[in-house]
Each structure stands twice: as structure tokens, then as C-alpha cells.
PDB file of C-alpha atoms in Angstrom:
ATOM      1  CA  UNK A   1      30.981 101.880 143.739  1.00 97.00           C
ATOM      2  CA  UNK A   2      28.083 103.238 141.947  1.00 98.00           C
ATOM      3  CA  UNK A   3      25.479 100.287 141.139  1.00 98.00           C
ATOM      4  CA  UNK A   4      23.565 100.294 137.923  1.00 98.00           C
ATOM      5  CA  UNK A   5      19.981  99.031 138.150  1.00 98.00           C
ATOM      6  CA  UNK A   6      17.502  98.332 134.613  1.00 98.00           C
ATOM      7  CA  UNK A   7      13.419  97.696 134.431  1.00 98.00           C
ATOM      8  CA  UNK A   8      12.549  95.586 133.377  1.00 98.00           C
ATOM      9  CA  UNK A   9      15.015  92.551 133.464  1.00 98.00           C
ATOM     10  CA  UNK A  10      13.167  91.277 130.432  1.00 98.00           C
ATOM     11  CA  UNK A  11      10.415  92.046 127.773  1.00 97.00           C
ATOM     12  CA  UNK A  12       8.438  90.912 124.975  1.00 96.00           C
ATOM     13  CA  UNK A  13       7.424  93.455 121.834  1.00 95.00           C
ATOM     14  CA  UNK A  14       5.877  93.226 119.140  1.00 95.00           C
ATOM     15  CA  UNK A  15       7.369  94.524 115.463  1.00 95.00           C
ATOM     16  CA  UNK A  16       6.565  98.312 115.262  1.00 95.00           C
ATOM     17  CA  UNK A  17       6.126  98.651 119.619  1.00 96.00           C
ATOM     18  CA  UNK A  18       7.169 101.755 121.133  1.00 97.00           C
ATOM     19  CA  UNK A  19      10.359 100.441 123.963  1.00 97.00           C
ATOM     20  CA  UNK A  20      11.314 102.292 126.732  1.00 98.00           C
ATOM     21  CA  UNK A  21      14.159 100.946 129.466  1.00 98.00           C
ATOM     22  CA  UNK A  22      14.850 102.262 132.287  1.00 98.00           C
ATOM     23  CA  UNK A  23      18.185 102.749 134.131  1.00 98.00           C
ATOM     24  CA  UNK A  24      18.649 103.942 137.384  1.00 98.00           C
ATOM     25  CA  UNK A  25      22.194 105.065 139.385  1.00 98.00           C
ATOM     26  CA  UNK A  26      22.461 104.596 143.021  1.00 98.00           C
ATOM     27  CA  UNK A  27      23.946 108.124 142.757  1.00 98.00           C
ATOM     28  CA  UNK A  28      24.001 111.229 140.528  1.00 98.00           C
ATOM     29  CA  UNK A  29      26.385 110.718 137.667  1.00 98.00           C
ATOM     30  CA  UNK A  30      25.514 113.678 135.468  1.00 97.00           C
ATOM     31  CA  UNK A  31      24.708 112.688 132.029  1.00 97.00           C
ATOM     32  CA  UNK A  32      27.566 110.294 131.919  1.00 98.00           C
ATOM     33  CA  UNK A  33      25.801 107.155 131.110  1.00 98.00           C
ATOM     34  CA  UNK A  34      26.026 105.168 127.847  1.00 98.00           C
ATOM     35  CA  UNK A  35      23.718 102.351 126.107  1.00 98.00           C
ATOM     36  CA  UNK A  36      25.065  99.361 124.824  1.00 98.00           C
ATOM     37  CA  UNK A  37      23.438  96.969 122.574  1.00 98.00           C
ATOM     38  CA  UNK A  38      24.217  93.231 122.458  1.00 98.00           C
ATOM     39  CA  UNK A  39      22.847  90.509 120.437  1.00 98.00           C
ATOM     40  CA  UNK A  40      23.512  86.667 121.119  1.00 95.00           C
ATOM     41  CA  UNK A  41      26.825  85.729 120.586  1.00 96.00           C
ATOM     42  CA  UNK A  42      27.982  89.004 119.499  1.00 98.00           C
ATOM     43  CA  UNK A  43      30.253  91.658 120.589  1.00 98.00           C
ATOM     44  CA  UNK A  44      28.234  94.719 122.579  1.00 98.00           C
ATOM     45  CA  UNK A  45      27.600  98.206 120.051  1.00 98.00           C
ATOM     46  CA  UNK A  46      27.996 101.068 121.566  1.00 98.00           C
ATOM     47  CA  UNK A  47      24.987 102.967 121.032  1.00 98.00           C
ATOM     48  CA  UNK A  48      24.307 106.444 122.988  1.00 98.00           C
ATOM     49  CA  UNK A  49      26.765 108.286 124.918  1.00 98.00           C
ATOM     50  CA  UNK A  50      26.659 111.404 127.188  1.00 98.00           C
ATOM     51  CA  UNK A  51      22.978 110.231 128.150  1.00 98.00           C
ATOM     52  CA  UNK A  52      21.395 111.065 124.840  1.00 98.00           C
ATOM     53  CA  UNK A  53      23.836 111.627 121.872  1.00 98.00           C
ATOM     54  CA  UNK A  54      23.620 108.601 119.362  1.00 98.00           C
ATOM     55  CA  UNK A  55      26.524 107.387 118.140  1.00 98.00           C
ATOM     56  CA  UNK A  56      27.692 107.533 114.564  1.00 96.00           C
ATOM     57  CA  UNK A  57      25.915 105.727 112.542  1.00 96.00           C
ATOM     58  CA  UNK A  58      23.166 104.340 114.852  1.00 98.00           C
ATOM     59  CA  UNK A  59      19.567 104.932 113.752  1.00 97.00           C
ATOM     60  CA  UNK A  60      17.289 107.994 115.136  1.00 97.00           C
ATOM     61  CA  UNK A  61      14.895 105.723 115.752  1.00 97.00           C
ATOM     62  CA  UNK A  62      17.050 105.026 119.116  1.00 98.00           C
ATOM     63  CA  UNK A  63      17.128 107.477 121.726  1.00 98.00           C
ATOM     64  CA  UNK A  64      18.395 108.688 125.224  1.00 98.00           C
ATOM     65  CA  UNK A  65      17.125 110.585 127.497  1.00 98.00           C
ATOM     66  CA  UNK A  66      17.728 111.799 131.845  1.00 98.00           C
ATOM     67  CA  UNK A  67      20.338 113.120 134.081  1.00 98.00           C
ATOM     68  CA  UNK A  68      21.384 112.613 137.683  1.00 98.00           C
ATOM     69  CA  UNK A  69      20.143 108.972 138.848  1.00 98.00           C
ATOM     70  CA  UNK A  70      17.117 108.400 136.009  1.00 98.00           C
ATOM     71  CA  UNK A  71      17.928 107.171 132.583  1.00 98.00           C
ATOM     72  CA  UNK A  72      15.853 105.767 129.211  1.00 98.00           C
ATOM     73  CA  UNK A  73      16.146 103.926 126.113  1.00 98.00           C
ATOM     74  CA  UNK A  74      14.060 104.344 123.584  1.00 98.00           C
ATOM     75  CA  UNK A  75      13.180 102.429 120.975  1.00 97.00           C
ATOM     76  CA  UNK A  76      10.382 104.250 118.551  1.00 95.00           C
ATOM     77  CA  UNK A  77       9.232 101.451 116.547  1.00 93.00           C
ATOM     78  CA  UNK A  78      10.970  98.002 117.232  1.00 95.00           C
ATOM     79  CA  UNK A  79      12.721  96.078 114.461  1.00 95.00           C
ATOM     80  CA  UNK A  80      13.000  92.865 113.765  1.00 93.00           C
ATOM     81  CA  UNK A  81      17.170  93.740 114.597  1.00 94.00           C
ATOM     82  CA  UNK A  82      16.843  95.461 117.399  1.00 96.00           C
ATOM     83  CA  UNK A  83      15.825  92.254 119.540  1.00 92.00           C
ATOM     84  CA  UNK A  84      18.580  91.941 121.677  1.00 97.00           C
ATOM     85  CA  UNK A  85      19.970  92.809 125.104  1.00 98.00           C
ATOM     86  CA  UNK A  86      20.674  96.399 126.393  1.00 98.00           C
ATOM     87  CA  UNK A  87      22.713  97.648 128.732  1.00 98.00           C
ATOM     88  CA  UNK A  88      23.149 100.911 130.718  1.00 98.00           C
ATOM     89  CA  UNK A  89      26.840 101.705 132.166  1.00 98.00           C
ATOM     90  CA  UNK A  90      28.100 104.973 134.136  1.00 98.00           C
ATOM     91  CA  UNK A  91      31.458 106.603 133.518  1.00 98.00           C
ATOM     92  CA  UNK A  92      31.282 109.283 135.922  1.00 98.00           C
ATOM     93  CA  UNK A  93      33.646 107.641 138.086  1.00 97.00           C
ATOM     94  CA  UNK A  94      35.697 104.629 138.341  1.00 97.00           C
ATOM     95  CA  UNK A  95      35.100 101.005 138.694  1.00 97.00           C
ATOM     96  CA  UNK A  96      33.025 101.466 135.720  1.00 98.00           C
ATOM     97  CA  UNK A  97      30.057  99.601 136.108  1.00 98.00           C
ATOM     98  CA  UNK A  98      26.818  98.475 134.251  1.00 98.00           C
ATOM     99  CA  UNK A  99      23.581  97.355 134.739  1.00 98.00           C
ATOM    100  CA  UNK A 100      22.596  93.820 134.576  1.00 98.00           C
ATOM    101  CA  UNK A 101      21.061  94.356 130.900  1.00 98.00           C
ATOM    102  CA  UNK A 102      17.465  93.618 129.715  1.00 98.00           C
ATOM    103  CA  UNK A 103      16.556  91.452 127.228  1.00 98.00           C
ATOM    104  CA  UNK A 104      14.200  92.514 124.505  1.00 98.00           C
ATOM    105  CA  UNK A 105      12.429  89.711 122.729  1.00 94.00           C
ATOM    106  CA  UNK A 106       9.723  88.702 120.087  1.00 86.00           C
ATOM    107  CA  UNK A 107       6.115  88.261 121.405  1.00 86.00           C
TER     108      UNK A 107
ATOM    109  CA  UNK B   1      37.092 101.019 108.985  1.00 94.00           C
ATOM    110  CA  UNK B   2      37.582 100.359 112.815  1.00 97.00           C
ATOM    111  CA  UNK B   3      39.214  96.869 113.929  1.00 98.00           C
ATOM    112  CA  UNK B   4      39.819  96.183 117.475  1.00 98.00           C
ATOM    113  CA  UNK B   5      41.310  91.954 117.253  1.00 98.00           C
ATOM    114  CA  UNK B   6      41.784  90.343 120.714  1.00 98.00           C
ATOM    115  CA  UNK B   7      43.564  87.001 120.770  1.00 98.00           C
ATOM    116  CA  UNK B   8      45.306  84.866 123.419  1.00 98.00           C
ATOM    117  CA  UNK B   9      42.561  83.343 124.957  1.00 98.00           C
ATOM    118  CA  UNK B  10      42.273  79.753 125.667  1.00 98.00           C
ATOM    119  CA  UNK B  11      42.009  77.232 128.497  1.00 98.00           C
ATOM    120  CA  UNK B  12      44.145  77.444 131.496  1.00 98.00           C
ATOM    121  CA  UNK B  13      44.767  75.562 134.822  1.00 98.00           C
ATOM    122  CA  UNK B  14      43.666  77.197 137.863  1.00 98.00           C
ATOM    123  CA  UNK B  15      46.636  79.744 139.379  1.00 98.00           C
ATOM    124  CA  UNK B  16      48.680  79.867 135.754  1.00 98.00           C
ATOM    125  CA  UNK B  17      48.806  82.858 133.428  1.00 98.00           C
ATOM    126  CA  UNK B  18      47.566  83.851 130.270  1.00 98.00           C
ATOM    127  CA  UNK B  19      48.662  87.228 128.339  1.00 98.00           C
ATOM    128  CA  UNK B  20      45.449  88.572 125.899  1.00 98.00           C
ATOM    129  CA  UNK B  21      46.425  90.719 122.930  1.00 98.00           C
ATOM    130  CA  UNK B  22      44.237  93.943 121.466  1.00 98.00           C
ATOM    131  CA  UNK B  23      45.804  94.897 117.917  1.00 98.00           C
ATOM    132  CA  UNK B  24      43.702  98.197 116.864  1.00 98.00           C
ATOM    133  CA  UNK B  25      43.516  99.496 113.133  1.00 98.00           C
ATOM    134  CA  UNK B  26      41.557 102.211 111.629  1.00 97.00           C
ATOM    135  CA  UNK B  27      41.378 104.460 114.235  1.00 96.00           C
ATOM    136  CA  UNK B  28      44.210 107.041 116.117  1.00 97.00           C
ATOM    137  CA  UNK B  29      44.569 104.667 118.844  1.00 98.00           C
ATOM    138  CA  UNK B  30      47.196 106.542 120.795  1.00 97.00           C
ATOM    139  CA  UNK B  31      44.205 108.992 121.618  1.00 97.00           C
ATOM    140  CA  UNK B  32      42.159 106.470 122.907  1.00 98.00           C
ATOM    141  CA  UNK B  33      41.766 105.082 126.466  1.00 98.00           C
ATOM    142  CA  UNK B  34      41.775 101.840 126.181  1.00 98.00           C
ATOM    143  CA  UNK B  35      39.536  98.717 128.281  1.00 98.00           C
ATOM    144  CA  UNK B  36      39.112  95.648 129.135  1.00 98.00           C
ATOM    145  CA  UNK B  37      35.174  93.980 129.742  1.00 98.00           C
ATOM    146  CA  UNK B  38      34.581  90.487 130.344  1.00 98.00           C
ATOM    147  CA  UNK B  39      31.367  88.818 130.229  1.00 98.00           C
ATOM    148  CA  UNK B  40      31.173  84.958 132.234  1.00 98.00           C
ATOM    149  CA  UNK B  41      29.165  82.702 130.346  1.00 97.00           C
ATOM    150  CA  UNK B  42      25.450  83.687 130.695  1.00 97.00           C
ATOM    151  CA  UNK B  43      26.329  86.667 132.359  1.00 98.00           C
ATOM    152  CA  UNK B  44      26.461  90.142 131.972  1.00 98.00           C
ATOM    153  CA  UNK B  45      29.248  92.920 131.795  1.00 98.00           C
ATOM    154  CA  UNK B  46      31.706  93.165 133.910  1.00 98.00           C
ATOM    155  CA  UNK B  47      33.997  96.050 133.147  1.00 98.00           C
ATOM    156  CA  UNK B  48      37.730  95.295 134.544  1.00 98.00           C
ATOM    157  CA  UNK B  49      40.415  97.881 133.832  1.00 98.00           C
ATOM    158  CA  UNK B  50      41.631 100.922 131.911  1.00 98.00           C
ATOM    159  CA  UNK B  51      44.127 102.368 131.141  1.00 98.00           C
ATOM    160  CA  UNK B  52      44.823 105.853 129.622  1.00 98.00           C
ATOM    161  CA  UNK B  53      45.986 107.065 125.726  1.00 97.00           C
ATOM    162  CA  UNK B  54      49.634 107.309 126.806  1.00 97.00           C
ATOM    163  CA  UNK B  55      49.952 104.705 129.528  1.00 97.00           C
ATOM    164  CA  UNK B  56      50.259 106.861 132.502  1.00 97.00           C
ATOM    165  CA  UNK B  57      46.894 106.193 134.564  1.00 98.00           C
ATOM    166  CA  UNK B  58      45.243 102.626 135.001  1.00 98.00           C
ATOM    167  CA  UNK B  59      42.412 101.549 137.277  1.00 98.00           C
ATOM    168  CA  UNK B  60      41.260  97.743 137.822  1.00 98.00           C
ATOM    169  CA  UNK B  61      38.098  96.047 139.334  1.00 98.00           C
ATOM    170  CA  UNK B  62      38.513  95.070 142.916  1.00 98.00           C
ATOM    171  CA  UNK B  63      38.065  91.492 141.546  1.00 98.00           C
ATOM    172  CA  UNK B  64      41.602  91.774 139.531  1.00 98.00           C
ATOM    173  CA  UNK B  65      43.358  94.684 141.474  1.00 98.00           C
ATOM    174  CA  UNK B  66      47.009  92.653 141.851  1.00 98.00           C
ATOM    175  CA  UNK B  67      46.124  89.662 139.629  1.00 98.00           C
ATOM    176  CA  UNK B  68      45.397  91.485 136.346  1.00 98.00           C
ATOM    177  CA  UNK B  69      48.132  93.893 134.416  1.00 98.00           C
ATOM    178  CA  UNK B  70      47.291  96.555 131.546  1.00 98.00           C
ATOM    179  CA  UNK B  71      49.532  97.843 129.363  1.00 98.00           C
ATOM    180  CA  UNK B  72      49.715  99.384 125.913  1.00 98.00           C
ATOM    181  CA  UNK B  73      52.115 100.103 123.062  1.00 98.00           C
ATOM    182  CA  UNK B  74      51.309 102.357 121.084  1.00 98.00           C
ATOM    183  CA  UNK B  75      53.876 101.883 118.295  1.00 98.00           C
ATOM    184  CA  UNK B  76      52.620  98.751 117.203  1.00 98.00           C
ATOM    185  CA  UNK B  77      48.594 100.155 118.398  1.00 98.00           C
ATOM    186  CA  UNK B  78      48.155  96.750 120.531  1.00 98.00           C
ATOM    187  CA  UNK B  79      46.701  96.523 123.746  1.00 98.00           C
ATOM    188  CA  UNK B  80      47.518  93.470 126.412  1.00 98.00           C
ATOM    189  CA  UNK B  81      46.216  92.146 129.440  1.00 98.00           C
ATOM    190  CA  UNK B  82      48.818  90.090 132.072  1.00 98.00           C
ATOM    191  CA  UNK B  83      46.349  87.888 133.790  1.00 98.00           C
ATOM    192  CA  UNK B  84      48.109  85.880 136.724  1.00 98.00           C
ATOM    193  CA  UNK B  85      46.818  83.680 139.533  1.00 98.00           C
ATOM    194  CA  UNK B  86      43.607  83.183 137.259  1.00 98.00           C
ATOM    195  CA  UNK B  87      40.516  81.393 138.767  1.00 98.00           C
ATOM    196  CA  UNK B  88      37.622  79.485 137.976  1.00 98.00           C
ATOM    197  CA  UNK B  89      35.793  82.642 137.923  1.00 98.00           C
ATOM    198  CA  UNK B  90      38.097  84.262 135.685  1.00 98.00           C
ATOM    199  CA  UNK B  91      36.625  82.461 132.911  1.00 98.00           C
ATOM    200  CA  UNK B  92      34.820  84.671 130.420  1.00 98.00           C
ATOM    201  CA  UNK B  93      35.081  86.260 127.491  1.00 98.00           C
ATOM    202  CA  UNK B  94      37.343  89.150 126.922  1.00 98.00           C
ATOM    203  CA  UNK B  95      36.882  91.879 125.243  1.00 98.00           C
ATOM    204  CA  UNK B  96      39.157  95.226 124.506  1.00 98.00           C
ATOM    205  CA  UNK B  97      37.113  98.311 123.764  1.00 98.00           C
ATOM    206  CA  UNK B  98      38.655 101.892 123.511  1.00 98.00           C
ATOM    207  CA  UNK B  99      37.148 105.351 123.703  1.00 96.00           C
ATOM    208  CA  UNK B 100      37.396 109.343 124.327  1.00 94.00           C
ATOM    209  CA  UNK B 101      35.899 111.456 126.934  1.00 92.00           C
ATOM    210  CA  UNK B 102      35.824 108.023 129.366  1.00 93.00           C
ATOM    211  CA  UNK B 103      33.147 106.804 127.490  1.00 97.00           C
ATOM    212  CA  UNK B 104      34.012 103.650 125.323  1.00 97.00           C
ATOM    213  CA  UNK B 105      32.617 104.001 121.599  1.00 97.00           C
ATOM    214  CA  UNK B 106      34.290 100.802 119.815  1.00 98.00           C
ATOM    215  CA  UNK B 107      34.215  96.943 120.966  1.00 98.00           C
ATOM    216  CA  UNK B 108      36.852  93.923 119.791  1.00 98.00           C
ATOM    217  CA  UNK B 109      34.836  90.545 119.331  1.00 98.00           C
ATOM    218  CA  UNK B 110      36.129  88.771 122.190  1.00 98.00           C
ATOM    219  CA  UNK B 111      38.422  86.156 122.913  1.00 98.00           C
ATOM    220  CA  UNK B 112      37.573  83.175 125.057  1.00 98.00           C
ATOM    221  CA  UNK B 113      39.652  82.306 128.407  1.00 98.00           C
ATOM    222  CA  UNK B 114      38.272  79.416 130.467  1.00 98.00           C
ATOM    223  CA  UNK B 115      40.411  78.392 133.818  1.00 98.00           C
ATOM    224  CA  UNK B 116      39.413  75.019 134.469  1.00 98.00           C
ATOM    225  CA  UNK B 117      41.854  71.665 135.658  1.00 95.00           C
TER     226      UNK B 117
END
């Protein structure tokens, strides 16, 4: 199986930081990687697929970027909705499997 | 617009079974792979099994493989999950998400299952 890993596990921004996350694959999977977003008692969003394209209707300010093993999330300038948990996931191959999500909160 | 509706969920005695339900609208779900995530309480994603637009091709976690059942019908666009033998760490919620290309682009909200005496 192909295990997801995220840095950090957790962090603390201010309104109007820059965000980066990083996700990392214990082997190459391409560009087939996807961010999920997920907010307390709330369903995950799908957010980027294929590494960097943003899904429909998900602001630019959002964006992907890597290939192979090295993966990021980037938030441009953090809103008071986008605290919340991300996660990374690969579907290059099957068992699907994500990382163990970091949690974005207010400083 | 896009509705994925899981229900079924509920508590349940160690070893029983419970049957979850996925009824899709507003999109052409017999395109769509279709999944199931769960997510324990506190925990993070845990993706659990597939299975393909038309049925034919399904893959499960190691931690269901021969527990868990997927299927699909697509004339009434619902999605189910057979879960048998459930355990204690079964409990989670549930959610149905579909997708193209093996990625998975829409989520259900989630239906509850705890397996607890």
C-alpha cells in the first residue's frame, strides 16, 4: 500500500497568511493526488484533483502543485472559511489511501 | 444540483449486519465510480471500497475484504454497502462519494453506524 504522509499535523494562521501543506507518497504516483477539505462536523469537499486542477467552483485562491512523491496546498491569503482540516489522498493505485490530514486553525 | 443521501446507519451489536443506502440525484451516476470512506470518531479518512460505473470491478480495504459488500443499481441511481460481522471498530461514519478518472469529485453527508453491545 502506498502511505500518505502531511507537514505539518497542525497549524495556526492568521487572516490574510500565505498556507502551504505538504504531502508526501511513499512512492511515485504521478500527479494522481487530490485535496480534500473538511470542516468540523461536515462532509469532506473535494477540492484539487490531478495534483493541481481546482475543482469546479473552488476559489483560485487554492492551489496544487508536484508530481512523483512531493505534493502542496496552497492557500494564498487565508479566510476566515478556509479554517479547517485538509487532506491529501493518492489514486494511482488501489487501496486508496490518505494522509492523516492537518488542521488549519485561528492564531 | 448534486445530491449524494446515505442512510441506514444506526447502532448495532457486535457480529450483526447493517445494509447503508447511497441514493444519487443530479448527476449521470451510471458514469460514475462509486465509494465508500469512513471516518471513526476523531479520526481521519479511511477509504474502504469501490466499485466501478457498471458494477463489474470492486476493490475493498484489507480491513473489510470478506466482511463488507458493494453493490450498485443503477436504475434507481442508489448505491449500498452489505456490512456483516461488524466490530467495535467498524463504528464510524459513512460516507458514499462518486467520481471519474478514479478520482472522487462529490461527497454524501454521512450516515452514522456505531457497533457497540
Amino acid at each position: 500500500d502506498i502511505q500518505m504522509t502531511q507537514s505539518p499535523s497542525s497549524l495556526s494562521a492568521s487572516v490574510g497568511d500565505r498556507v502551504t501543506i505538504t504531502c508526501r507518497a511513499s512512492q511515485g504516483i504521478s500527479n494522481y493526488l487530490a485535496w480534500f477539505q473538511q470542516k468540523p462536523g461536515k462532509a469532506p469537499k473535494s477540492l484539487i484533483y490531478a495534483a493541481s486542477t481546482l475543482q469546479s467552483g473552488v476559489p483560485s485562491k487554492f492551489s496544487g502543485s508536484g508530481s512523483g512523491t512531493d505534493f502542496t496546498l496552497t492557500i494564498s491569503s487565508l479566510q476566515p472559511e478556509d479554517f479547517a482540516t485538509y487532506y491529501c489522498q493518492q489514486y494511482y493505485n488501489y487501496p486508496r489511501t490518505f494522509g492523516p490530514g492537518t488542521k488549519v486553525d485561528i492564531k | 444540483q448534486v445530491q449524494l443521501v446515505e442512510s441506514g446507519g444506526g447502532v448495532v451489536q457486535p457480529g450483526r449486519s447493517l445494509r447503508l443506502s447511497c441514493a444519487a440525484s443530479g448527476f449521470s451516476f451510471s458514469s460514475y465510480a462509486m465509494h465508500w470512506v469512513r471516518q471513526a470518531p476523531g479520526k481521519g479518512l479511511e477509504w474502504v471500497t469501490v466499485i466501478s460505473y457498471d458494477g463489474s470491478t470492486k476493490y475493498y480495504a484489507d480491513s473489510v475484504k470478506g466482511r463488507f459488500t458493494i453493490s450498485r443499481d443503477n436504475s434507481k441511481n442508489t448505491l449500498y454497502l452489505q456490512m456483516d460481522s461488524l466490530r467495535p471498530e467498524d463504528t464510524a461514519v459513512y460516507y458514499c462519494a462518486g467520481g471519474v478518472s478514479g478520482r472522487v469529485d462529490y461527497w454524501g453527508q454521512g450516515t452514522l453506524v456505531t457497533v457497540s453491545s
